[in-house]
PDB file of C-alpha atoms in Angstrom:
ATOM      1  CA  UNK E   1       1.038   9.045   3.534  1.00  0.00           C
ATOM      2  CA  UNK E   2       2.736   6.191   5.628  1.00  0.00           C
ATOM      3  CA  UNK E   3       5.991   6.139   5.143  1.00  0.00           C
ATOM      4  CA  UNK E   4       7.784   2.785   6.719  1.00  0.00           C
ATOM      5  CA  UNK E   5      11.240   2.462   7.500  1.00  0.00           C
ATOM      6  CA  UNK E   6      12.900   0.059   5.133  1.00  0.00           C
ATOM      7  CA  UNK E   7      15.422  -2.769   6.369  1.00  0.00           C
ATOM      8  CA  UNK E   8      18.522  -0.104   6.696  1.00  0.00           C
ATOM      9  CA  UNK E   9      15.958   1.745   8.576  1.00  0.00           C
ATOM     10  CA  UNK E  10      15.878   4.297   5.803  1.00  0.00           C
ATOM     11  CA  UNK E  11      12.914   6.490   4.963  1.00  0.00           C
ATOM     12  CA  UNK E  12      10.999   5.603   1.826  1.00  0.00           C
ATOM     13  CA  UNK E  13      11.537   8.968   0.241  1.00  0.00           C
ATOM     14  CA  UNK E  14       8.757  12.259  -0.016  1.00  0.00           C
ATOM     15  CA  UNK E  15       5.788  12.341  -1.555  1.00  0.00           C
ATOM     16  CA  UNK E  16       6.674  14.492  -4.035  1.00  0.00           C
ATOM     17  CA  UNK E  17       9.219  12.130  -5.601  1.00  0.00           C
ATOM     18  CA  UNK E  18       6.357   8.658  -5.524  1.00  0.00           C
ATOM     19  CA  UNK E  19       3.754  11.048  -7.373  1.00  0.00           C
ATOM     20  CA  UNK E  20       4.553  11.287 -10.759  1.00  0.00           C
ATOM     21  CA  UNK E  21       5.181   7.643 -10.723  1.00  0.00           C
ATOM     22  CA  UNK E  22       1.837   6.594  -8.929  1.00  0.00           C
ATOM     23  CA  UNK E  23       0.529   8.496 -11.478  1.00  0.00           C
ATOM     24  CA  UNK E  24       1.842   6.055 -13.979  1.00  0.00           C
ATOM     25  CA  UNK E  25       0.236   3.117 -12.105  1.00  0.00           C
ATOM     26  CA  UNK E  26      -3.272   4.974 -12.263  1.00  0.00           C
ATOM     27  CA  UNK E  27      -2.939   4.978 -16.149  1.00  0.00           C
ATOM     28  CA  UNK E  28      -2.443   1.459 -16.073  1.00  0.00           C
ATOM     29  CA  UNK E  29      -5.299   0.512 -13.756  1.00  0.00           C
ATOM     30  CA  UNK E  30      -7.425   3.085 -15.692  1.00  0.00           C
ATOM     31  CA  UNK E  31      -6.259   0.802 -18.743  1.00  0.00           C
ATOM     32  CA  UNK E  32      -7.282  -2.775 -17.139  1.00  0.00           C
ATOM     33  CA  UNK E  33     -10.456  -0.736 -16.453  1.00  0.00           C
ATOM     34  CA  UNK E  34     -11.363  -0.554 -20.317  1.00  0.00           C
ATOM     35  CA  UNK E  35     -10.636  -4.014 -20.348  1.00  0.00           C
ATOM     36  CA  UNK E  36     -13.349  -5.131 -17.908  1.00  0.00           C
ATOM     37  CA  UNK E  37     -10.560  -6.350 -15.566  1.00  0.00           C
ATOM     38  CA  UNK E  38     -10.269  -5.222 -11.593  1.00  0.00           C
ATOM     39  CA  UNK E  39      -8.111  -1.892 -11.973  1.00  0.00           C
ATOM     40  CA  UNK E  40      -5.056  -2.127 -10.583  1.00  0.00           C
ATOM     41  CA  UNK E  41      -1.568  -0.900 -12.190  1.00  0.00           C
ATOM     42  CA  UNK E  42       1.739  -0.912 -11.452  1.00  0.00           C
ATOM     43  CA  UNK E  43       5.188   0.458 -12.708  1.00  0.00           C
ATOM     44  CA  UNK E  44       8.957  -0.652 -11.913  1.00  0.00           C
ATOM     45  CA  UNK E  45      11.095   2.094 -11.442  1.00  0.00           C
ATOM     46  CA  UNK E  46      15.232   1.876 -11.414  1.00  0.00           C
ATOM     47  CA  UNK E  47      17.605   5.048 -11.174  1.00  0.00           C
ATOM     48  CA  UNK E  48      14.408   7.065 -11.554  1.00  0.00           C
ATOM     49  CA  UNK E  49      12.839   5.370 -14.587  1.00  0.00           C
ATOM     50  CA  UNK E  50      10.151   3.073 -15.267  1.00  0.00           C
ATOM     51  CA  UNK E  51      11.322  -0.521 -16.788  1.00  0.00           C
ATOM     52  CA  UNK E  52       8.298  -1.907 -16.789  1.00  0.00           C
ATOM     53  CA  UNK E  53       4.747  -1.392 -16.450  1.00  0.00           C
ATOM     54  CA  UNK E  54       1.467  -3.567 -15.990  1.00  0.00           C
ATOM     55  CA  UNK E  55      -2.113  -3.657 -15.422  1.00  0.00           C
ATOM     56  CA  UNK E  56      -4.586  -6.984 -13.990  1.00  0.00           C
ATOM     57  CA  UNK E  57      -5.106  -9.165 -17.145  1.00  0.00           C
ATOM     58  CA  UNK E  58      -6.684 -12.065 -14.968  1.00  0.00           C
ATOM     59  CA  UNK E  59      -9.930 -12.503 -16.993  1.00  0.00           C
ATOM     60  CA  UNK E  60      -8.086 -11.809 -20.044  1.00  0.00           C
ATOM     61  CA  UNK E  61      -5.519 -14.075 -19.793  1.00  0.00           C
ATOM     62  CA  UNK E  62      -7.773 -16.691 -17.404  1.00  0.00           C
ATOM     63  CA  UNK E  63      -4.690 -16.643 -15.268  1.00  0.00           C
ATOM     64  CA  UNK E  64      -5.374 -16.219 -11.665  1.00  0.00           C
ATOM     65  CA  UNK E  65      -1.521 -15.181 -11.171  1.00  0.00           C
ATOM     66  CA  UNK E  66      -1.980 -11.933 -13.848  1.00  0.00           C
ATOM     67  CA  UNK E  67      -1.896  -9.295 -11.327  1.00  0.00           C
ATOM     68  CA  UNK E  68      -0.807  -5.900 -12.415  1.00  0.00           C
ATOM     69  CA  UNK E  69       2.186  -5.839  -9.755  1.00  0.00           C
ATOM     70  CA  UNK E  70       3.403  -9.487 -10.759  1.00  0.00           C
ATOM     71  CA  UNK E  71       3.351  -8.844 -14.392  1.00  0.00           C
ATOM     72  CA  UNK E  72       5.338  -5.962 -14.302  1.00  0.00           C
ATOM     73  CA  UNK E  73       8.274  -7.290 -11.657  1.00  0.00           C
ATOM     74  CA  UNK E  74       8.368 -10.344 -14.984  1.00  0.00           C
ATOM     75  CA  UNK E  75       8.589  -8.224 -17.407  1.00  0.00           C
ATOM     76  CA  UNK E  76      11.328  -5.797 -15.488  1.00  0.00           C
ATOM     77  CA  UNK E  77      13.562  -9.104 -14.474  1.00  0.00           C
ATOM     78  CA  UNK E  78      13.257  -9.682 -18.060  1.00  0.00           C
ATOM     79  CA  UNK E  79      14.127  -6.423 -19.404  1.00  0.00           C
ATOM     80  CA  UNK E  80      17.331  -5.909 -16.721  1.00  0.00           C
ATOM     81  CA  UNK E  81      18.234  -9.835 -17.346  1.00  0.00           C
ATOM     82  CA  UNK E  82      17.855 -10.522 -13.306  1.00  0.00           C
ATOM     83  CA  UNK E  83      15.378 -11.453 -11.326  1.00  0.00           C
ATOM     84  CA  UNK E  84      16.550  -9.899  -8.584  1.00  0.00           C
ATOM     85  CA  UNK E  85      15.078  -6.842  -8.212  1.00  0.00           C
ATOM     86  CA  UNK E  86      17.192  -4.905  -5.544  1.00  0.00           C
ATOM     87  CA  UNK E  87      17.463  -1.004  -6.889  1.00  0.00           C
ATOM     88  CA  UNK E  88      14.034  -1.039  -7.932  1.00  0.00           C
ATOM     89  CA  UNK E  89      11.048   0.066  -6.813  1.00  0.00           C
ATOM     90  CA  UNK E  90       7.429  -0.551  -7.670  1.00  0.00           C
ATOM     91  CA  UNK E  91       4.702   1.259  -7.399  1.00  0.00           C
ATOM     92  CA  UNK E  92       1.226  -0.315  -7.198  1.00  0.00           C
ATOM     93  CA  UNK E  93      -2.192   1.460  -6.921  1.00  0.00           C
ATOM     94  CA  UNK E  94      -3.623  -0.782  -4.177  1.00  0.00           C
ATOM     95  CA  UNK E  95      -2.302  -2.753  -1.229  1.00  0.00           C
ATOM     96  CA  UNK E  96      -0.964  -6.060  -2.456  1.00  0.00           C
ATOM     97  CA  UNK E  97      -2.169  -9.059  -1.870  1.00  0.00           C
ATOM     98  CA  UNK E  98      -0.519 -12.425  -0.306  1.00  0.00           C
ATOM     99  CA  UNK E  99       0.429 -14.003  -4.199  1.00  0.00           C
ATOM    100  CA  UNK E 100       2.133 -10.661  -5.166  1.00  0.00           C
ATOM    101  CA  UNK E 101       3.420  -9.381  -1.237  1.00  0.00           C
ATOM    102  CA  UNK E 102       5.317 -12.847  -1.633  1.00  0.00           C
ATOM    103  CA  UNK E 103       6.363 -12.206  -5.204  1.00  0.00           C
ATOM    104  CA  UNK E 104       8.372  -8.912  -3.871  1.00  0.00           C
ATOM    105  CA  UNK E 105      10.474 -10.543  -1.259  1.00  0.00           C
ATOM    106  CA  UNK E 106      10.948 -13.587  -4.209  1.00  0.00           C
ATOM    107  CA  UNK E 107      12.048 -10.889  -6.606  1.00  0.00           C
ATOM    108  CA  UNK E 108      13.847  -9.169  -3.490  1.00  0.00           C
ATOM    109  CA  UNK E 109      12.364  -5.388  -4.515  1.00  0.00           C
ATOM    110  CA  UNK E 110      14.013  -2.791  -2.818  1.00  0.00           C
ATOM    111  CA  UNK E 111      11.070  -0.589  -2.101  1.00  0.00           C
ATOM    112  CA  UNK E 112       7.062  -0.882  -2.405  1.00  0.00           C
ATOM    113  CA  UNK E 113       4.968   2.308  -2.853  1.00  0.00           C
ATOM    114  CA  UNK E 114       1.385   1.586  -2.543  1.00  0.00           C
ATOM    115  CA  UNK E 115      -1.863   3.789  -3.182  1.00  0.00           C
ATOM    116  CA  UNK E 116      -4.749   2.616  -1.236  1.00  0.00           C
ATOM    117  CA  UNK E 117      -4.870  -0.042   1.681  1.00  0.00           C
ATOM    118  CA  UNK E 118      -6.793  -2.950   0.698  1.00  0.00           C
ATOM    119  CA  UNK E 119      -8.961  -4.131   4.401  1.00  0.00           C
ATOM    120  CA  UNK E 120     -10.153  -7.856   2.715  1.00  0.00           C
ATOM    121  CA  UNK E 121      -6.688  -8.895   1.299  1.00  0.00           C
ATOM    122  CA  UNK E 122      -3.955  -6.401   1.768  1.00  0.00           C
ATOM    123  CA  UNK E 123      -0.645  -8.547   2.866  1.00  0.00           C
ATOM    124  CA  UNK E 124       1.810  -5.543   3.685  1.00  0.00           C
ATOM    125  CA  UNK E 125      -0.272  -3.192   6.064  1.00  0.00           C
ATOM    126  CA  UNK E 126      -3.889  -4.517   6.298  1.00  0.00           C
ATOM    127  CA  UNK E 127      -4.307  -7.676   7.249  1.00  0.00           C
ATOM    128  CA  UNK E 128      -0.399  -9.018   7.210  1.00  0.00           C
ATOM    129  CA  UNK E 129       2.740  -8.260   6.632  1.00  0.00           C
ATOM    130  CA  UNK E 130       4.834 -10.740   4.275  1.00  0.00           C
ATOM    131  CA  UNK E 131       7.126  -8.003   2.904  1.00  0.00           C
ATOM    132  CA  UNK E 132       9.085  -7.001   6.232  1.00  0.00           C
ATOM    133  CA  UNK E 133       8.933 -10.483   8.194  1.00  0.00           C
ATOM    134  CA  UNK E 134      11.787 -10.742   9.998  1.00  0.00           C
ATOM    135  CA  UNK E 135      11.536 -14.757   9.123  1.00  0.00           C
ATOM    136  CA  UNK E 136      11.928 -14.523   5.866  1.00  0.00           C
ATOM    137  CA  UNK E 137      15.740 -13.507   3.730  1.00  0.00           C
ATOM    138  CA  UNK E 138      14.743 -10.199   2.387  1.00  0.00           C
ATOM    139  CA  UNK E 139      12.111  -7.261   3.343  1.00  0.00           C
ATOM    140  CA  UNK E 140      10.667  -4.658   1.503  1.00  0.00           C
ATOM    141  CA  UNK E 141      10.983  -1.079   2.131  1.00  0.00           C
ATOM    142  CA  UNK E 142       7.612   0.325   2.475  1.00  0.00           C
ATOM    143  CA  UNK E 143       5.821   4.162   1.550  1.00  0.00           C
ATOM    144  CA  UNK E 144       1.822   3.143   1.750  1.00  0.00           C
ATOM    145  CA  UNK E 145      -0.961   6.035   1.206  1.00  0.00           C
ATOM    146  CA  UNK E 146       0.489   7.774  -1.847  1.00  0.00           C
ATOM    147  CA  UNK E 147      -2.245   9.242  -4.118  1.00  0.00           C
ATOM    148  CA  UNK E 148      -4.712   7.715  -1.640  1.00  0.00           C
ATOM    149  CA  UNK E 149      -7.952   9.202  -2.361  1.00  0.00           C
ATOM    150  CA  UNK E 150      -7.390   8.744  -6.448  1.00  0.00           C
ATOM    151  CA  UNK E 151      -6.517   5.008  -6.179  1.00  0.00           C
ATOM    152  CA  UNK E 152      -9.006   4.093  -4.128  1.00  0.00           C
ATOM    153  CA  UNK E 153     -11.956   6.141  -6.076  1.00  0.00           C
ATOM    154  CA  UNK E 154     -10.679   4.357  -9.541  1.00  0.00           C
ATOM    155  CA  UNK E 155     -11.541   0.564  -7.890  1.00  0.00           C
ATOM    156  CA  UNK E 156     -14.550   2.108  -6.331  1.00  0.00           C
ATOM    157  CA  UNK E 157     -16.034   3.488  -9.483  1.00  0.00           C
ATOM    158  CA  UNK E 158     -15.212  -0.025 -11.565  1.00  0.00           C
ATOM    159  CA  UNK E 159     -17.035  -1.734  -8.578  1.00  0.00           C
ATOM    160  CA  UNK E 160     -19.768   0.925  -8.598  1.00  0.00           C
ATOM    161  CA  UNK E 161     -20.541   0.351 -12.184  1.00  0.00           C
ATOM    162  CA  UNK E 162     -20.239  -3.169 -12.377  1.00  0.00           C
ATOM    163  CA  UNK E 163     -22.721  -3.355  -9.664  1.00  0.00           C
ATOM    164  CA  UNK E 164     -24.877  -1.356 -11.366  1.00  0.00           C
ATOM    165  CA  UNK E 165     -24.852  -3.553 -14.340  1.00  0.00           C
ATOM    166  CA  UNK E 166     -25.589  -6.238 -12.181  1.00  0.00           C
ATOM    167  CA  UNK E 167     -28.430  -4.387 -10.940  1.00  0.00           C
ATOM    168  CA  UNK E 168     -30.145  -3.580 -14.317  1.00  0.00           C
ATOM    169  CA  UNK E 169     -29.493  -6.792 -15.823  1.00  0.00           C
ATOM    170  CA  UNK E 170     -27.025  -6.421 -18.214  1.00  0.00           C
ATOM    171  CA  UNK E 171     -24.583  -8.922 -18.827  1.00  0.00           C
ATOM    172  CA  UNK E 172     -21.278  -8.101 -17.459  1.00  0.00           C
ATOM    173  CA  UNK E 173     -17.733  -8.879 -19.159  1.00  0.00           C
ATOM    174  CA  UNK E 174     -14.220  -9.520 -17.112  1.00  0.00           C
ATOM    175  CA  UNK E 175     -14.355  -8.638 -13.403  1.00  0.00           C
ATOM    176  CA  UNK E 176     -18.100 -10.518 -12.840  1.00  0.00           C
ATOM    177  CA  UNK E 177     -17.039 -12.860 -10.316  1.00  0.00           C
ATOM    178  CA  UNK E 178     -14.955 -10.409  -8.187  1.00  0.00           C
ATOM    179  CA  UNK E 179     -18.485  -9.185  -6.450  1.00  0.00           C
ATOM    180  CA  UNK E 180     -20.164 -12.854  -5.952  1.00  0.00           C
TER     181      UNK E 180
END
């Protein structure tokens, strides 16, 4: 687990505490899963419970913008009645990418836990980092790594299967382009 010091220079918190909630944003990513969409959850947590909670609906909602971590950060502004998002923290099952790393400092989150690193568009640890620029009015604290091994296996068994598909023909619903 990498655990970044946040803009106080505070430590994002143990493991122990981030599980139960990364857990959460597995069941959501397993849910997008079902729906033939990339799967990737996310949860809002504030004073240690979840306000919100989301999963990718970009082929179902033919919205490029419906990423798991941006839906739920809407629907918890909506639910606390501010879009400012200091005291809460969300927790996303991969790496986030530049739309939604930009979407946290807009919603000014307090904290980011993230499951596994994403190497072709990860915008906090992997091939940027939006959330803690110095440049920019707010920054994210960061915990990256949690729950690692089960994010990561969840994206590569949707990825395995759809290429599979591919493979033998069938006709694939939701996440088809993501592989092209």
């Amino acid at each position: 687990m990498n655990i970044a010091m946040g803009p106080a220079g505070s430590p994002g918190g143990t493991e122990s505490e981030h599980v139960p909630f990364m857990l959460e944003a597995l069941a959501e990513a397993r849910r997008a899963a079902e729906l033939g969409e990339v799967p990737v959850g996310a949860v809002v947590v504030v004073g240690g419970e979840i306000v919100a909670r989301a999963h990718n609906l970009r082929e179902s909602l033919r919205d490029a913008s419906a990423h798991a971590e941006l839906l739920a950060m809407r629907e918890a502004a909506r639910r606390l009645g501010d879009w400012r998002l200091n005291a809460a923290t969300v927790y996303v099952t991969v790496e986030p990418c530049p739309m939604c790393a930009g979407a946290l400092v807009q919603f000014r989150v307090g904290r980011l836990v993230y499951g596994a690193r994403d190497p072709k568009a990860g915008a906090v640890d992997s091939l940027l980092d939006l959330v803690r620029d110095p440049r920019f009015n707010h920054r994210v604290q960061v915990v990256g790594g949690v729950l690692e091994g089960e994010c990561a296996a969840v994206l590569q068994e949707f990825f395995g299967a759809l290429r599979k598909a591919r493979r033998d023909g069938r006709v694939v619903e939701g996440a088809r382009l993501e592989i092209e």
